[in-house]
Amino acid sequence: MAAHMLHRLRVVFLEFEQRLFGFIRGYPPHGIGGVFPIADTQPNTFPTDQQCIRDGSIDKQTSLLERLVGDGFFWAVPKNRRTVERRMTRRMGYQKLINSRHDLVTCLHCGHYHQAKTICGNCYAKVQAETKVIMDAMQIEKWEDRVKHSDKDVTVLYER
Amino acid sequence: MNPGPTKWPKYNQVVWEPQKPDEPRRPAEIFHHRANIKYSPKKLWYIASWIRGMSIDEAIKQLSFHPQVGSHTVKEILLEAQDLAVKNHGVEYKSNLWIAESLAGRSSYIKGLRRHGRARYGMVEYKYCHYMVKLQEGSPPEHYYPPPPNHWQMMEEYLANWRRRTVLNGLKS
């Protein structure tokens, strides 16, 4: 039933296109009294002619839009099924797998691992904690603000 | 909620018969898992397949520096498994373990709605997954998966295939 509906739609569309082009040309599709003002190489076969539909030759007629657009009314659609081999290669092939890192080194002070050419995270955390205690005592928010106390001498005292 | 893998934890209850003196020592196997992790199983598969065949120390080290969220979860599970290995399975050295099997499985998906513009709605899936790991005592093998054959092996395979041919309806030799 859906196929029949689509066929009817196509016939209607072809008919509309022929009428439209006839209007643009200046004479109706079948000519005036069967005579065409300009000699046409291809005589118009009006789509709603029952003979066309009974023959099946309606299906051979292509509208201008069909010729321009090509196969199908829908664009940007997959043409062929992607095989399972291609699907798996795309998802699980070497380009998608995780690669191990070779730039992880041991810290000489604490023994934790860290990215090479960067500070050890564990050591940095210790430094941060110490700095926070000093900053709380100096009552400053940022380490850069310590120079504001330059009028006073600040000594950090480490208690045993 | 989803009960999780049922067979995997049962592998821990397998009791082997005592080994004969001349048999090579059977390495300890520790099966551990975590069910219903709020993560996509497809994403977890990449992490699970990456750490297969690594020693446990190497796996924990690599996972610590991997940006994905799932790597943190897997690291926690590996540390749990390492702990259980020492406490319950008689493993002497906690570093003497390697990842023999590492699997990601699907758990239940919960469906929800989300609103788009112009009162259009779309379905959302909240994905849960299971992670299963088997630790084995010893050092990891050189190749977890069979490596591609070298030229000598390829030549031997080629010759073996040609020599394997038989003549149909021929004489028995």
mmCIF file of N, CA and C in Angstrom, chain B residues 163-173:
data_model
loop_
_atom_site.group_PDB
_atom_site.id
_atom_site.type_symbol
_atom_site.label_atom_id
_atom_site.label_comp_id
_atom_site.label_asym_id
_atom_site.label_seq_id
_atom_site.Cartn_x
_atom_site.Cartn_y
_atom_site.Cartn_z
ATOM 1 N N ARG B 163 53.365 -29.446 2.063
ATOM 2 C CA ARG B 163 53.676 -30.871 2.287
ATOM 3 C C ARG B 163 52.461 -31.650 2.783
ATOM 4 N N ARG B 164 51.471 -30.934 3.313
ATOM 5 C CA ARG B 164 50.279 -31.575 3.862
ATOM 6 C C ARG B 164 49.320 -32.056 2.767
ATOM 7 N N ARG B 165 49.547 -31.643 1.538
ATOM 8 C CA ARG B 165 48.625 -31.986 0.457
ATOM 9 C C ARG B 165 48.587 -33.477 0.219
ATOM 10 N N THR B 166 47.375 -33.959 -0.138
ATOM 11 C CA THR B 166 47.239 -35.376 -0.509
ATOM 12 C C THR B 166 46.607 -35.445 -1.879
ATOM 13 N N VAL B 167 46.877 -36.536 -2.562
ATOM 14 C CA VAL B 167 46.284 -36.757 -3.882
ATOM 15 C C VAL B 167 44.964 -37.473 -3.649
ATOM 16 N N LEU B 168 43.878 -36.893 -4.130
ATOM 17 C CA LEU B 168 42.580 -37.521 -3.931
ATOM 18 C C LEU B 168 42.527 -38.826 -4.709
ATOM 19 N N ASN B 169 41.966 -39.828 -4.070
ATOM 20 C CA ASN B 169 41.850 -41.176 -4.667
ATOM 21 C C ASN B 169 43.197 -41.729 -5.099
ATOM 22 N N GLY B 170 44.235 -41.278 -4.418
ATOM 23 C CA GLY B 170 45.575 -41.763 -4.764
ATOM 24 C C GLY B 170 45.942 -42.965 -3.939
ATOM 25 N N LEU B 171 47.172 -43.439 -4.102
ATOM 26 C CA LEU B 171 47.626 -44.625 -3.384
ATOM 27 C C LEU B 171 47.977 -44.251 -1.954
ATOM 28 N N LYS B 172 47.766 -45.179 -1.058
ATOM 29 C CA LYS B 172 48.113 -44.945 0.347
ATOM 30 C C LYS B 172 49.611 -45.119 0.506
ATOM 31 N N SER B 173 50.234 -44.185 1.181
ATOM 32 C CA SER B 173 51.680 -44.291 1.370
ATOM 33 C C SER B 173 51.993 -44.599 2.825
#
